[in-house]
């Protein structure tokens, strides 16, 4: 009976250790999936933010080009009664 009891005790401990290992691996798998979902959510937020900033940059570039267009600057100069500089009116400063 002693050998049989030792064998059943060993099987019990082996089963307990394997069960604990499976439990730990299961919890690890759940944790990894939660982290994956969190990272996917964060990635989606960053992609949305990047898209919004890219759209804003494109709109600002169009606005900049409109503000700096030669026809607009010419009309603003005429409204302010500005004229093109004559050759003697431009002075270059030495650095």
Backbone as a ProteinNet text record, in pm:
[ID]
protein_1_A
[PRIMARY]
XXXXXXXXXXXXXXXXXXXXXXXXXXXXXXXXXXXXXXXXXXXXXXXXXXXXXXXXXXXXXXXXXXXXXXXXXXXXXXXXXXXXXXXXXXXXXXX
[TERTIARY]
79.4	0	84.2	203.1	288.4	327.8	363.5	403.8	284.6	169.7	48	9.3	26.2	-5.9	91.9	220.1	319.4	288.6	248.4	217.7	94.6	-9.8	-130.1	-102.2	-16	22.3	101.3	190.8	269.8	178.6	83.2	-11.3	-95.7	-136	-213.9	-133.4	-7	75.5	104.5	128.8	152.8	28.7	-88.2	-213.3	-233.6	-202.8	-217.7	-122.8	2.6	101.1	59.9	19	-25.7	-150.2	-242.4	-362.3	-326.8	-234	-189.9	-121.1	-41.4	25.3	-74.2	-176.1	-280.2	-355.2	-382.9	-451.1	-367.2	-237.7	-147.8	-141.9	-128.8	-124.8	-256.7	-367.8	-497.4	-509.1	-466.6	-469.5	-375.3	-260.1	-165.3	-226.8	-296.7	-362.5	-469.9	-547	-649.4	-583.8	-476.6	-406.8	-351.3	-292.1	-236.5	-347.4	-461.4	-572.5	-625.1	-630.6	-673.3	-574.6	-445.8	-343.6	-354.3	-380.9	-395.1	-512.8	-623.6	-741.4	-711.2	-643.2	-606.4	-516	-417.6	-326.7	-399.2	-492.1	-569.1	-653.8	-712.9	-793.4	-705	-589	-497.1	-448	-418.8	-375.8	-484.5	-608.3	-719.6	-732	-715.8	-722.1	-609.3	-488.6	-375.1	-392.3	-448.6	-473.8	-576.9	-680.1	-782.1	-721.2	-638.6	-573.3	-480.8	-405.8	-316.6	-395.7	-506.7	-590.2	-645.9	-690.3	-743	-634.1	-514.5	-405.5	-358.4	-361.7	-325.4	-426.4	-554.6	-658.6	-643.2	-615.7	-596.2	-476	-367.8	-248.7	-279.5	-355.5	-391.5	-476.2	-572.6	-656.6	-574.4	-482.4	-398.7	-305	-257.5	-170.8	-248.1	-372.4	-456.3	-481	-510.6	-533.4	-407.3	-292.7	-164.8	-140.9	-166.1	-145.1	-240.5	-363.6	-458.6	-414.5	-366.8	-324.2	-199.6	-113.8	10.7	2	-115.7	-127.8	-94.5	-29.9	14.6	-103.2	-213.4	-328.8	-387.9	-393.4	-446.3	-353	-222.5	-126.6	-129.2	-146.3	-153	-276.6	-391.4	-513.2	-501.9	-438.6	-417.7	-324.3	-222.7	-129.8	-201	-287.7	-362	-457.6	-522.7	-612.7	-536.8	-413.3	-331.7	-251.7	-277.2	-209.3	-58.4	-15.8	126.8	162.8	283.5	330.7	461	495.9	620.7	737.4	839.4	954	1033.9	1080	1166.3	1308.6	1395.2	1530.7	1606.9	1593.3	1667.2	1609.6	1492	1426.1	1465	1528.3	1564	1707.5	1728.9	1863.9	1892.2	2010.2	2051.2	2146.6	2120	2205.9	2309.3	2429.1	2535.7	2510.9	2543	2519.6	2608.6
-119.4	0	126.7	123.7	241.8	291	197	235.6	290.4	230.3	274.9	414.5	441.3	572.9	678.9	640.4	735.2	769.9	669	690.5	780.4	756	839.2	980.5	992.9	1125.3	1200.7	1130.7	1192.9	1235.3	1151.4	1184.7	1305.7	1310.2	1423.7	1553.1	1552.8	1672.9	1710.6	1610.4	1637.2	1700.3	1649.1	1704.9	1847.3	1869.9	2003.7	2102.4	2061	2149.3	2177.6	2075.5	2096.2	2184.4	2163.7	2247.6	2392.4	2414	2550.7	2612	2531.2	2580.1	2619.6	2536.4	2567.6	2693.9	2708.5	2828.1	2953.1	2944.4	3058.7	3092	2989.6	3014.9	3074.3	3028	3084.1	3230.3	3262.5	3402.2	3488.4	3432.7	3505	3532.7	3435.6	3453.3	3562.1	3563	3666.3	3803.3	3813.5	3941.6	3990.7	3899.2	3937.2	3987.4	3922.5	3967.5	4103.9	4128.5	4260.3	4367.3	4338.2	4433.9	4458.2	4353.3	4365.5	4455.6	4438.7	4522.7	4667.7	4688.6	4824.7	4890.4	4815.3	4870.3	4898.5	4811.7	4834.6	4961.1	4982.1	5102.2	5227	5220.5	5334.7	5362.6	5256.7	5273.2	5340.3	5299.8	5360	5508.5	5542.3	5683.7	5763.5	5706.6	5776.5	5791.6	5690.2	5700.5	5809	5817.2	5920.9	6059.3	6072.4	6200.7	6239.5	6143.1	6170.1	6214.3	6148.4	6185.2	6326.7	6360.4	6495.2	6600.1	6571.3	6669.3	6681.2	6570.7	6575.7	6659.4	6640.5	6721.2	6868.9	6897.9	7037.1	7097.9	7021.3	7071.4	7103.2	7016.6	7040.7	7167.2	7184.7	7305.1	7430.6	7422.7	7539	7571.6	7469.6	7493.3	7562.1	7521.1	7587.5	7732.5	7754.9	7892	7976.8	7918	7989.7	8028.8	7934.2	7962.8	8072.7	8071.1	8176.9	8312	8312.9	8439.5	8495.5	8408.3	8453.9	8462.5	8444	8448.9	8589.5	8594.1	8723.3	8815.2	8759.2	8845	8906.8	8831.2	8884.4	8992	8963.5	9062.6	9189.5	9172.2	9289.1	9373.5	9308.1	9384.3	9452	9385.8	9449.3	9569.2	9555.6	9667.1	9785.4	9757.3	9865.7	9932.9	9853.6	9911.5	10003.1	9968.2	10048.9	10155.1	10166.4	10263.8	10244.5	10121.4	10090.4	10074.2	10114.3	10103	10024.2	9977.4	9903.9	10000.3	9952	10037.8	10070.1	10195	10235.9	10193.1	10186.4	10135.3	10208.1	10333.8	10407.3	10393.5	10337.6	10327.8	10202.6	10108.4	9983.5	9992.7	9968.4	9970.8	9835.8	9786.5	9658.4	9684.4	9623.6	9640.9	9529.8	9565.5	9465.1	9381.1	9252.6	9166.8	9199.1
0	0	0	52	59.6	-78	-168.6	-303.3	-380.9	-359.9	-427.8	-380.8	-252.9	-197.9	-247.8	-257.3	-308.1	-453.5	-530.2	-671	-686	-608.6	-617.8	-566.9	-467.6	-418	-525.1	-593.1	-700	-815.3	-849.2	-956.3	-915.9	-790.2	-739.3	-753.6	-710.4	-718	-863.5	-946.4	-1088	-1151.6	-1118.7	-1169.5	-1117.5	-990.9	-932.4	-999	-1021.2	-1085.3	-1229.2	-1302.4	-1440.3	-1445.3	-1353.2	-1346.4	-1318.5	-1224.8	-1194.5	-1315.8	-1386.5	-1507.7	-1614.7	-1634.1	-1732.3	-1691.5	-1563.3	-1513.5	-1539.3	-1510	-1532.3	-1680.9	-1766.1	-1910.3	-1960.4	-1906.3	-1944	-1904.4	-1782.7	-1737.9	-1821.4	-1857.1	-1941.4	-2078.8	-2132.3	-2261.5	-2254.2	-2148.2	-2130.2	-2118.9	-2041.5	-2024	-2157.1	-2235.1	-2365.4	-2457.4	-2455.8	-2540.6	-2497.4	-2367.8	-2318.5	-2363.9	-2353.2	-2398	-2548.3	-2624.1	-2769.1	-2803.8	-2735	-2759.4	-2721.7	-2609.3	-2568	-2671.9	-2721.5	-2822	-2953.7	-2990.6	-3113.3	-3100	-2983.8	-2959.7	-2965.4	-2902.3	-2903.5	-3045.3	-3120.5	-3259	-3342.1	-3323	-3396.9	-3363.1	-3235.4	-3195.5	-3260.5	-3262.2	-3321.8	-3473	-3538.2	-3681.6	-3710.9	-3629	-3646.2	-3625.4	-3522.1	-3495	-3609.9	-3662.7	-3775.3	-3897.7	-3924.3	-4038.3	-4022	-3901	-3876.1	-3895.6	-3845.6	-3858.5	-4003.2	-4076.6	-4218.1	-4295.8	-4266	-4331.4	-4297.3	-4170.6	-4129.6	-4200.7	-4211.7	-4279.8	-4426	-4491.4	-4631.5	-4644.3	-4554.3	-4557.7	-4532.1	-4436.4	-4406.4	-4522.5	-4591.4	-4707.2	-4819.1	-4840.4	-4941.6	-4901.5	-4775	-4727.7	-4742.6	-4711.7	-4725	-4870.8	-4961.5	-5103.1	-5150.9	-5101.3	-5138.5	-5084.1	-4960.3	-4900.2	-4967.8	-5018.6	-5080.7	-5233	-5288.3	-5434.6	-5484	-5599.9	-5652.2	-5684.6	-5732.4	-5765	-5638.7	-5530.9	-5404.4	-5349.5	-5352	-5301.8	-5386.6	-5517.7	-5606.2	-5573.7	-5551.1	-5520.2	-5383.6	-5286.5	-5155.8	-5167.5	-5251.5	-5271.6	-5336.9	-5433	-5497.7	-5400.4	-5313.7	-5213.5	-5118.3	-5088.9	-4997.3	-5071.3	-5201.3	-5287.3	-5286.4	-5286.8	-5296.9	-5444.2	-5478.6	-5616.9	-5616.7	-5736.6	-5749.8	-5727.6	-5657.4	-5624.3	-5750.2	-5756.2	-5866.3	-5832.9	-5931	-5907.7	-5796.9	-5780.3	-5678.2	-5537.6	-5525.1	-5395.2	-5316.4	-5379.4	-5311.4	-5263.5	-5137.4	-5079.6	-5015.5	-5038.6	-4982.6	-4867.8	-4753.7	-4636.9	-4633	-4593.9	-4582	-4456.9	-4463.5	-4345.7	-4228.8
[MASK]
+++++++++++++++++++++++++++++++++++++++++++++++++++++++++++++++++++++++++++++++++++++++++++++++

